[in-house]
């Protein structure tokens, strides 16, 4: 069996792995990635990129039929779902070529080998007839959809959050007339609203008593209200009893408020979270310790329980307060490679990591929620204002949403911000940057903001701790 030696062997070829490989090449070291599916991993092939592509198409389609301005008449655009999917696939391929393949083409230091990688021993990885020996190793095998034990699931065809993939048989090519989604987390809601806007009848079945249960309650209710106002059917506190085939479709039986009910849909989407890809890499032969859910355990340097093996990205789950998101993995992949190859000794710092959900209105948050701040023993105070108080929202006739700020009581230091509203995914960066430098509510108040922008929401919510913000003229002064 051919054996090759590298400075760094990386399991996976997603955004985490690429960041690590690029860092290795920058340090003049050789790196090899391995890939059992498609080069580039989840984000480019079946996650962020395809979802954001179709979400935008659905927004244009929906807004044409639901104009917010008097004087604009509703207009139905034509819809060819197959062409939308083909367009999405083209965007994926082009992005994969430009952002992933081209890096390999331009580097003599980075290689990718196709096949399922498994440890033989702590330094040796085997895949499809190759043996790779790494001085250092990074595990960046990412995650895949969790499929809960729902009675009858084995008898019905179902979709997972992988449905936007391209060039794989599990890709969805036909628009379902109706879709039952099990799960009210970010994937279920982003995809649910997208299908709803394209004309699919969508029912979201959420086990918890609210959608996005790990976010502020004000966020859950503002987003629920916005989604339900546009016609999405969201049922919380549901317990799925089972699923069964019904002609071409699926019947889902669930219990809610003591009643047994059913929902019949063309297609079923199981969007109940993601699990780490650690069960098929013979991790025991490497001696790497996993947590109870199978995520790789790491220290603050991203080192695993084995000195020369490191891990980053989705595969570490919530370890070191990480988040399963592309920029977190990429940031940490770079750090892991730097640490592994002796270039630096950097800790990861996940205290201020902004994140967003691309529903419409968007959801974004950074730092701690009210509950998290209290649990960590901090004395805090919170302010919440409706987005209708932001002049920009009124100007563009989109007043949906809310913004909440959590302050440390004594110092007024900002501990967290959550927002539902237009452009929340952009606005959150100002909050994050402020928090990196220990900003207080007064820093957001004293900062002159461009008028009228959604970023003024930060200034208004900061002011709300000190005065009645419903009684201000323009420019929040
Ligand atoms: C529908 C959806 C939408 C999303 N939207 C966003 C978003 O808008 N913004 C955002 O930041 N994040 C988003 N995410 C999350 C994001 O895609 C992931 O956090 C990110 O891709 C994780 O990167 P990674 O490199 O750690 O893992 P991955 O990208 O999953 O890469 C790991 C790779 O390793 C390969 N692999 C696994 N096991 C082996 C093995 N034994 N041998 C060889 N190869 C192996 C896998 O095939 C995979 O390609 C979304 C995810 C989904 C599902």
XYZ file of C-alpha atoms and ligand atoms in Angstrom:
530
model
C 0.000 0.000 0.000
C 1.498 3.419 -0.967
C 2.436 5.474 2.084
C 2.977 9.228 1.995
C 4.387 11.432 4.731
C 3.034 14.952 5.436
C 3.670 17.645 8.018
C -0.097 17.841 8.526
C -2.824 15.319 7.764
C -6.328 16.791 7.924
C -9.433 14.613 8.050
C -12.089 16.426 6.013
C -12.014 19.082 3.288
C -14.601 21.584 4.526
C -14.030 25.237 5.380
C -12.287 24.265 8.632
C -9.903 21.888 6.849
C -9.147 24.400 4.088
C -8.270 27.142 6.563
C -5.904 24.718 8.295
C -4.315 23.584 5.019
C -3.809 27.177 3.834
C -2.168 28.088 7.143
C 0.149 25.062 6.804
C 1.134 26.103 3.272
C 1.768 29.677 4.482
C 4.161 28.197 7.010
C 5.933 26.291 4.236
C 4.613 22.912 5.406
C 2.950 20.123 3.465
C -0.696 19.290 4.138
C -3.131 16.706 2.850
C -6.919 16.769 3.248
C -9.238 13.798 2.849
C -12.796 13.828 1.552
C -15.440 11.121 1.441
C -18.150 13.258 -0.223
C -17.616 16.523 -2.098
C -14.657 18.874 -1.950
C -15.452 21.893 0.226
C -17.737 20.190 2.756
C -21.142 21.242 4.024
C -21.149 25.032 3.720
C -20.467 25.379 0.013
C -22.145 22.177 -1.174
C -25.298 21.804 0.900
C -25.372 24.412 3.687
C -24.804 28.161 3.754
C -24.365 28.878 0.074
C -27.246 26.941 -1.525
C -29.659 27.924 1.264
C -28.842 31.621 0.980
C -29.133 31.424 -2.804
C -32.656 29.963 -2.711
C -33.774 32.090 0.250
C -33.039 35.210 -1.805
C -34.890 33.844 -4.846
C -37.873 33.047 -2.619
C -37.779 36.570 -1.138
C -37.951 38.163 -4.602
C -40.794 35.840 -5.621
C -42.723 36.518 -2.402
C -42.254 40.275 -2.351
C -43.506 40.629 -5.919
C -46.788 39.108 -4.813
C -46.852 40.923 -1.454
C -45.645 44.503 -2.010
C -45.448 46.604 1.164
C -46.023 49.946 -0.541
C -49.304 51.528 -1.600
C -49.138 52.090 -5.343
C -47.287 48.856 -6.033
C -49.657 46.228 -7.397
C -48.999 42.572 -6.546
C -47.590 40.611 -9.428
C -47.092 36.863 -9.684
C -43.678 36.026 -11.106
C -43.354 32.773 -13.016
C -41.679 29.971 -11.086
C -39.668 27.123 -12.557
C -38.373 25.198 -9.544
C -36.098 22.922 -11.554
C -34.396 25.956 -13.106
C -33.973 27.531 -9.672
C -32.302 24.330 -8.496
C -30.101 24.195 -11.593
C -29.121 27.839 -10.959
C -28.311 27.005 -7.350
C -26.141 24.092 -8.497
C -24.308 26.397 -10.891
C -23.579 28.849 -8.051
C -22.284 25.976 -5.913
C -20.009 24.686 -8.671
C -18.646 28.105 -9.510
C -18.013 28.986 -5.861
C -16.430 25.583 -5.228
C -14.111 26.112 -8.194
C -13.154 29.640 -7.208
C -12.825 29.221 -3.452
C -11.707 25.626 -3.021
C -10.454 23.902 -6.194
C -8.400 26.917 -7.312
C -6.501 26.891 -4.013
C -5.433 23.317 -4.705
C -4.529 24.163 -8.291
C -2.342 27.055 -7.131
C -0.479 25.242 -4.355
C 2.170 22.544 -4.504
C 1.968 22.187 -0.731
C -1.724 21.187 -0.380
C -3.297 17.959 -1.625
C -6.731 16.340 -1.311
C -7.348 12.613 -1.478
C -10.798 11.213 -2.094
C -12.063 8.399 0.144
C -13.201 7.575 3.669
C -10.366 8.179 6.104
C -9.819 6.000 9.160
C -7.112 6.000 11.779
C -4.752 3.039 11.754
C -2.752 4.432 14.685
C -2.339 7.952 16.114
C -0.070 9.087 13.248
C -1.418 6.977 10.368
C -4.624 7.405 8.384
C -5.783 4.982 5.741
C -8.118 5.694 2.837
C -8.885 3.832 -0.328
C -5.588 2.043 -0.627
C -3.445 4.952 0.627
C -1.648 5.389 3.895
C -1.022 8.926 5.078
C 1.424 9.502 7.894
C 1.178 12.855 9.613
C 3.620 14.468 11.953
C 0.550 16.388 13.161
C -3.142 15.570 12.553
C -6.277 17.739 12.551
C -9.759 16.216 12.767
C -12.174 18.407 10.786
C -14.743 15.856 9.674
C -17.703 18.135 10.418
C -21.205 16.931 11.135
C -24.204 15.361 9.465
C -27.962 15.488 10.103
C -29.267 13.773 13.242
C -32.135 11.412 12.605
C -34.136 10.816 15.794
C -35.811 7.459 16.436
C -39.271 8.308 15.053
C -41.472 5.190 14.798
C -42.157 4.380 11.137
C -39.402 6.622 9.742
C -37.697 3.668 8.104
C -40.843 3.120 5.990
C -41.160 6.627 4.525
C -38.906 8.672 2.277
C -37.684 11.729 4.124
C -35.458 14.728 3.521
C -32.768 16.093 5.828
C -30.884 19.391 5.957
C -28.767 17.846 3.157
C -31.605 18.390 0.656
C -29.872 21.332 -1.053
C -26.815 19.285 -2.007
C -25.849 19.016 -5.676
C -24.742 16.010 -7.731
C -25.841 13.597 -4.981
C -28.988 11.417 -5.177
C -30.444 12.979 -1.999
C -30.810 16.406 -3.672
C -34.395 17.692 -3.887
C -35.208 18.530 -7.503
C -39.002 18.817 -7.418
C -40.933 21.334 -5.393
C -43.163 19.593 -2.854
C -46.760 20.816 -2.751
C -46.668 20.441 1.004
C -43.875 19.885 3.492
C -43.937 18.793 7.142
C -40.808 19.904 8.975
C -39.861 18.208 12.216
C -37.749 20.764 14.117
C -38.044 24.492 14.784
C -34.331 25.330 14.842
C -32.582 27.580 12.385
C -32.401 25.103 9.490
C -36.102 24.177 9.762
C -37.121 27.834 9.874
C -34.848 29.114 7.093
C -35.864 26.309 4.740
C -39.487 26.337 5.928
C -39.952 30.012 5.106
C -38.157 29.562 1.796
C -40.485 26.756 0.668
C -43.526 28.573 2.018
C -42.630 31.667 0.007
C -42.263 29.598 -3.144
C -45.792 28.272 -2.664
C -45.317 25.022 -0.730
C -47.726 24.535 2.176
C -45.416 24.203 5.201
C -46.108 22.904 8.705
C -43.336 23.206 11.288
C -43.626 20.753 14.193
C -41.484 21.893 17.098
C -40.968 19.806 20.234
C -40.068 22.708 22.560
C -42.608 25.253 23.718
C -41.121 27.851 21.365
C -39.032 28.047 18.209
C -35.315 28.792 18.668
C -35.408 27.802 22.360
C -31.731 28.702 22.869
C -32.417 32.337 21.926
C -34.043 35.104 23.964
C -37.791 34.491 24.430
C -38.471 37.904 22.836
C -36.623 36.700 19.726
C -38.714 33.522 19.522
C -41.982 35.387 19.828
C -41.058 38.213 17.409
C -39.933 35.708 14.782
C -42.950 33.427 15.336
C -45.248 36.397 14.903
C -43.540 37.471 11.670
C -43.533 33.957 10.205
C -47.113 33.191 11.225
C -48.286 36.560 9.876
C -47.087 35.533 6.463
C -48.857 32.192 6.737
C -46.334 29.668 8.016
C -47.992 27.028 10.197
C -45.848 26.591 13.344
C -46.937 24.154 16.057
C -44.903 24.170 19.242
C -44.946 21.654 22.140
C -45.546 18.765 19.765
C -44.461 15.212 20.454
C -44.092 13.139 17.308
C -45.811 9.778 17.784
C -44.908 8.297 14.415
C -44.952 8.621 10.638
C -46.441 6.401 7.951
C -46.696 6.388 4.193
C -49.946 7.628 2.651
C -50.075 7.189 -1.108
C -47.321 9.411 -2.482
C -47.132 11.352 0.764
C -46.509 10.994 4.484
C -48.775 11.251 7.518
C -47.203 12.518 10.720
C -49.015 11.734 13.965
C -48.210 13.951 16.909
C -49.512 14.854 20.348
C -50.115 18.437 21.324
C -51.777 19.768 24.446
C -53.047 16.287 25.252
C -54.594 15.778 21.797
C -53.469 13.337 19.163
C -53.390 15.036 15.744
C -52.121 14.296 12.262
C -50.538 16.275 9.456
C -50.391 15.003 5.884
C -47.689 16.264 3.565
C -46.128 15.482 0.233
C -42.682 15.395 1.762
C -41.198 15.149 5.238
C -38.109 17.100 6.317
C -36.344 15.965 9.473
C -34.369 18.989 10.724
C -33.597 18.074 14.306
C -29.953 19.037 14.535
C -26.554 17.684 13.583
C -24.244 15.006 14.933
C -20.460 14.801 14.661
C -18.717 12.654 12.067
C -16.624 10.773 14.596
C -18.252 7.349 14.546
C -16.675 6.170 11.316
C -13.031 7.208 11.603
C -11.815 4.485 13.988
C -11.124 7.209 16.516
C -10.355 4.662 19.229
C -7.217 3.655 17.346
C -6.012 7.229 17.736
C -6.909 7.330 21.429
C -8.833 10.595 21.038
C -11.472 11.267 23.721
C -15.043 12.162 22.726
C -17.802 13.708 24.849
C -21.115 11.913 25.565
C -22.567 13.092 22.250
C -19.564 12.018 20.223
C -18.009 15.482 19.727
C -14.204 15.607 19.941
C -13.046 16.991 23.268
C -10.531 19.806 22.933
C -8.681 22.203 25.186
C -8.451 25.950 24.620
C -5.621 25.398 22.104
C -7.848 22.990 20.112
C -5.656 20.099 21.158
C -7.401 16.759 21.709
C -6.501 14.235 24.397
C -3.593 13.157 22.143
C -0.738 15.667 21.991
C -0.244 15.806 18.195
C -3.950 15.532 17.253
C -6.076 18.675 17.026
C -9.718 19.289 16.140
C -11.869 22.213 15.000
C -15.163 23.070 13.301
C -18.491 21.294 13.631
C -16.797 18.143 14.909
C -16.044 19.802 18.279
C -19.690 20.895 18.708
C -20.095 23.222 21.695
C -16.585 22.455 23.025
C -14.811 25.576 24.332
C -18.115 27.442 23.711
C -17.655 26.950 19.969
C -20.545 27.166 17.509
C -21.338 25.050 14.493
C -20.872 27.783 11.901
C -18.514 28.205 8.970
C -16.534 31.271 10.100
C -15.954 29.726 13.527
C -14.554 26.558 11.960
C -12.407 28.501 9.504
C -11.050 30.796 12.228
C -10.262 27.826 14.453
C -8.852 25.693 11.618
C -6.268 28.399 11.099
C -5.458 28.491 14.833
C -5.279 24.685 15.089
C -2.789 24.479 12.206
C -0.688 27.308 13.633
C -0.593 25.583 17.025
C 0.046 22.155 15.512
C 2.935 23.318 13.370
C 4.602 25.228 16.166
C 4.139 28.656 14.592
C 2.271 30.063 17.547
C 0.526 29.121 20.748
C -2.914 30.642 20.424
C -5.994 30.013 22.520
C -9.442 30.159 20.984
C -11.754 32.825 22.317
C -15.425 32.176 21.592
C -16.848 34.799 23.951
C -17.776 37.282 21.234
C -18.947 35.369 18.183
C -21.818 36.938 16.242
C -24.275 34.571 14.596
C -27.309 34.969 12.387
C -30.337 33.156 11.052
C -31.353 34.095 7.530
C -35.090 34.107 7.920
C -36.932 37.270 6.909
C -36.792 39.178 9.199
C -33.303 38.042 10.094
C -32.244 36.982 13.572
C -28.804 37.824 14.921
C -27.181 37.641 18.295
C -23.858 38.013 20.022
C -22.687 37.367 23.564
C -24.919 36.223 26.377
C -28.664 36.046 26.689
C -30.385 37.377 29.795
C -30.621 33.839 31.192
C -26.981 32.972 30.391
C -25.735 36.154 32.063
C -27.757 35.343 35.184
C -26.556 31.754 35.198
C -22.950 32.894 34.992
C -23.525 34.853 38.197
C -23.509 38.338 36.664
C -25.969 40.943 37.879
C -27.507 42.263 34.716
C -30.276 44.437 33.383
C -32.033 44.112 30.059
C -33.721 46.502 27.676
C -35.958 45.529 24.789
C -37.420 47.830 22.156
C -39.575 47.086 19.139
C -37.993 47.638 15.730
C -40.919 49.950 14.922
C -38.993 52.628 16.891
C -36.136 52.531 14.374
C -36.726 55.274 11.756
C -35.289 53.184 8.924
C -37.847 50.442 9.598
C -40.711 52.900 9.275
C -39.203 54.494 6.159
C -39.052 51.196 4.322
C -42.361 49.917 5.750
C -40.867 46.907 7.508
C -41.325 47.310 11.250
C -41.197 43.636 12.195
C -38.928 42.585 15.030
C -37.327 43.538 18.284
C -33.895 44.290 19.734
C -32.710 43.341 23.219
C -29.547 44.395 25.017
C -28.140 42.772 28.164
C -25.952 45.008 30.369
C -23.873 44.295 33.401
C -25.762 46.225 36.066
C -22.863 48.039 37.754
C -20.748 49.032 34.780
C -23.322 49.141 31.950
C -20.919 46.952 29.960
C -22.740 45.217 27.113
C -22.916 41.449 27.696
C -25.163 40.514 24.803
C -27.395 41.747 22.001
C -30.171 39.884 20.186
C -32.126 41.268 17.292
C -34.925 40.240 14.979
C -35.225 42.658 12.101
C -34.102 43.730 8.667
C -30.338 43.475 8.188
C -29.851 42.058 11.693
C -26.989 39.925 10.329
C -25.130 43.148 9.430
C -26.091 45.202 12.493
C -24.793 42.528 14.868
C -21.210 43.224 13.773
C -21.241 46.681 15.338
C -22.411 45.130 18.601
C -19.750 42.424 18.367
C -16.935 44.853 17.660
C -18.062 47.040 20.548
C -18.143 44.048 22.864
C -14.648 42.962 21.842
C -13.429 46.247 23.247
C -15.602 46.180 26.373
C -18.150 48.761 25.139
C -20.786 50.085 27.518
C -24.293 51.256 26.659
C -22.886 54.810 26.609
C -20.460 53.927 23.822
C -23.382 52.933 21.605
C -25.257 56.095 22.636
C -22.332 58.460 22.047
C -21.478 56.980 18.681
C -23.045 58.985 15.853
C -24.931 56.561 13.618
C -25.837 57.080 9.986
C -29.477 58.106 9.680
C -31.671 56.276 8.780
C -30.097 52.850 9.232
C -31.032 49.660 11.018
C -27.804 49.995 13.034
C -29.506 52.840 14.920
C -31.426 50.050 16.657
C -28.322 49.565 18.843
C -28.219 53.187 19.866
C -31.957 53.233 20.577
C -31.921 50.092 22.713
C -28.900 51.459 24.634
C -30.768 54.742 25.221
C -33.830 52.846 26.405
C -32.041 52.145 29.714
C -32.034 55.878 30.461
C -35.060 57.437 28.779
C -38.348 56.804 27.058
C -37.244 56.081 23.502
C -40.776 56.235 22.165
C -40.630 60.033 22.719
C -37.646 60.980 20.592
C -37.423 62.942 17.383
C -35.190 61.683 14.607
C -31.610 60.454 15.047
C -32.158 58.992 18.525
C -30.750 61.982 20.439
C -28.764 23.892 5.578
C -27.581 24.494 6.285
C -27.379 25.862 6.248
C -26.284 26.430 6.890
N -26.125 27.779 6.826
C -25.067 28.353 7.424
C -24.843 29.760 7.326
O -25.626 30.477 6.699
N -23.760 30.281 7.928
C -22.867 29.506 8.632
O -21.886 30.028 9.154
N -23.051 28.169 8.744
C -24.123 27.579 8.153
N -24.284 26.217 8.226
C -23.319 25.428 9.018
C -22.020 25.206 8.233
O -22.329 24.632 6.981
C -21.080 24.333 9.015
O -20.902 24.872 10.306
C -19.700 24.233 8.341
O -19.834 23.807 7.016
C -18.797 23.266 9.110
O -17.558 23.173 8.464
P -16.530 21.983 8.800
O -15.386 22.204 7.876
O -16.277 21.943 10.242
O -17.291 20.663 8.414
P -17.858 20.204 6.983
O -18.037 21.364 6.086
O -19.017 19.339 7.258
O -16.646 19.376 6.356
C -16.287 18.119 6.836
C -15.982 17.251 5.638
O -15.376 16.051 6.113
C -15.821 14.982 5.307
N -15.646 13.739 6.063
C -16.329 13.319 7.157
N -15.857 12.135 7.589
C -14.845 11.809 6.745
C -13.967 10.716 6.661
N -13.995 9.704 7.542
N -13.052 10.697 5.655
C -12.986 11.696 4.753
N -13.795 12.771 4.791
C -14.706 12.820 5.779
C -17.279 15.307 5.058
O -17.750 14.657 3.886
C -17.227 16.831 4.884
O -17.121 17.184 3.532
C -25.358 25.608 7.579
C -25.539 24.225 7.608
C -26.636 23.665 6.972
C -26.802 22.180 7.003
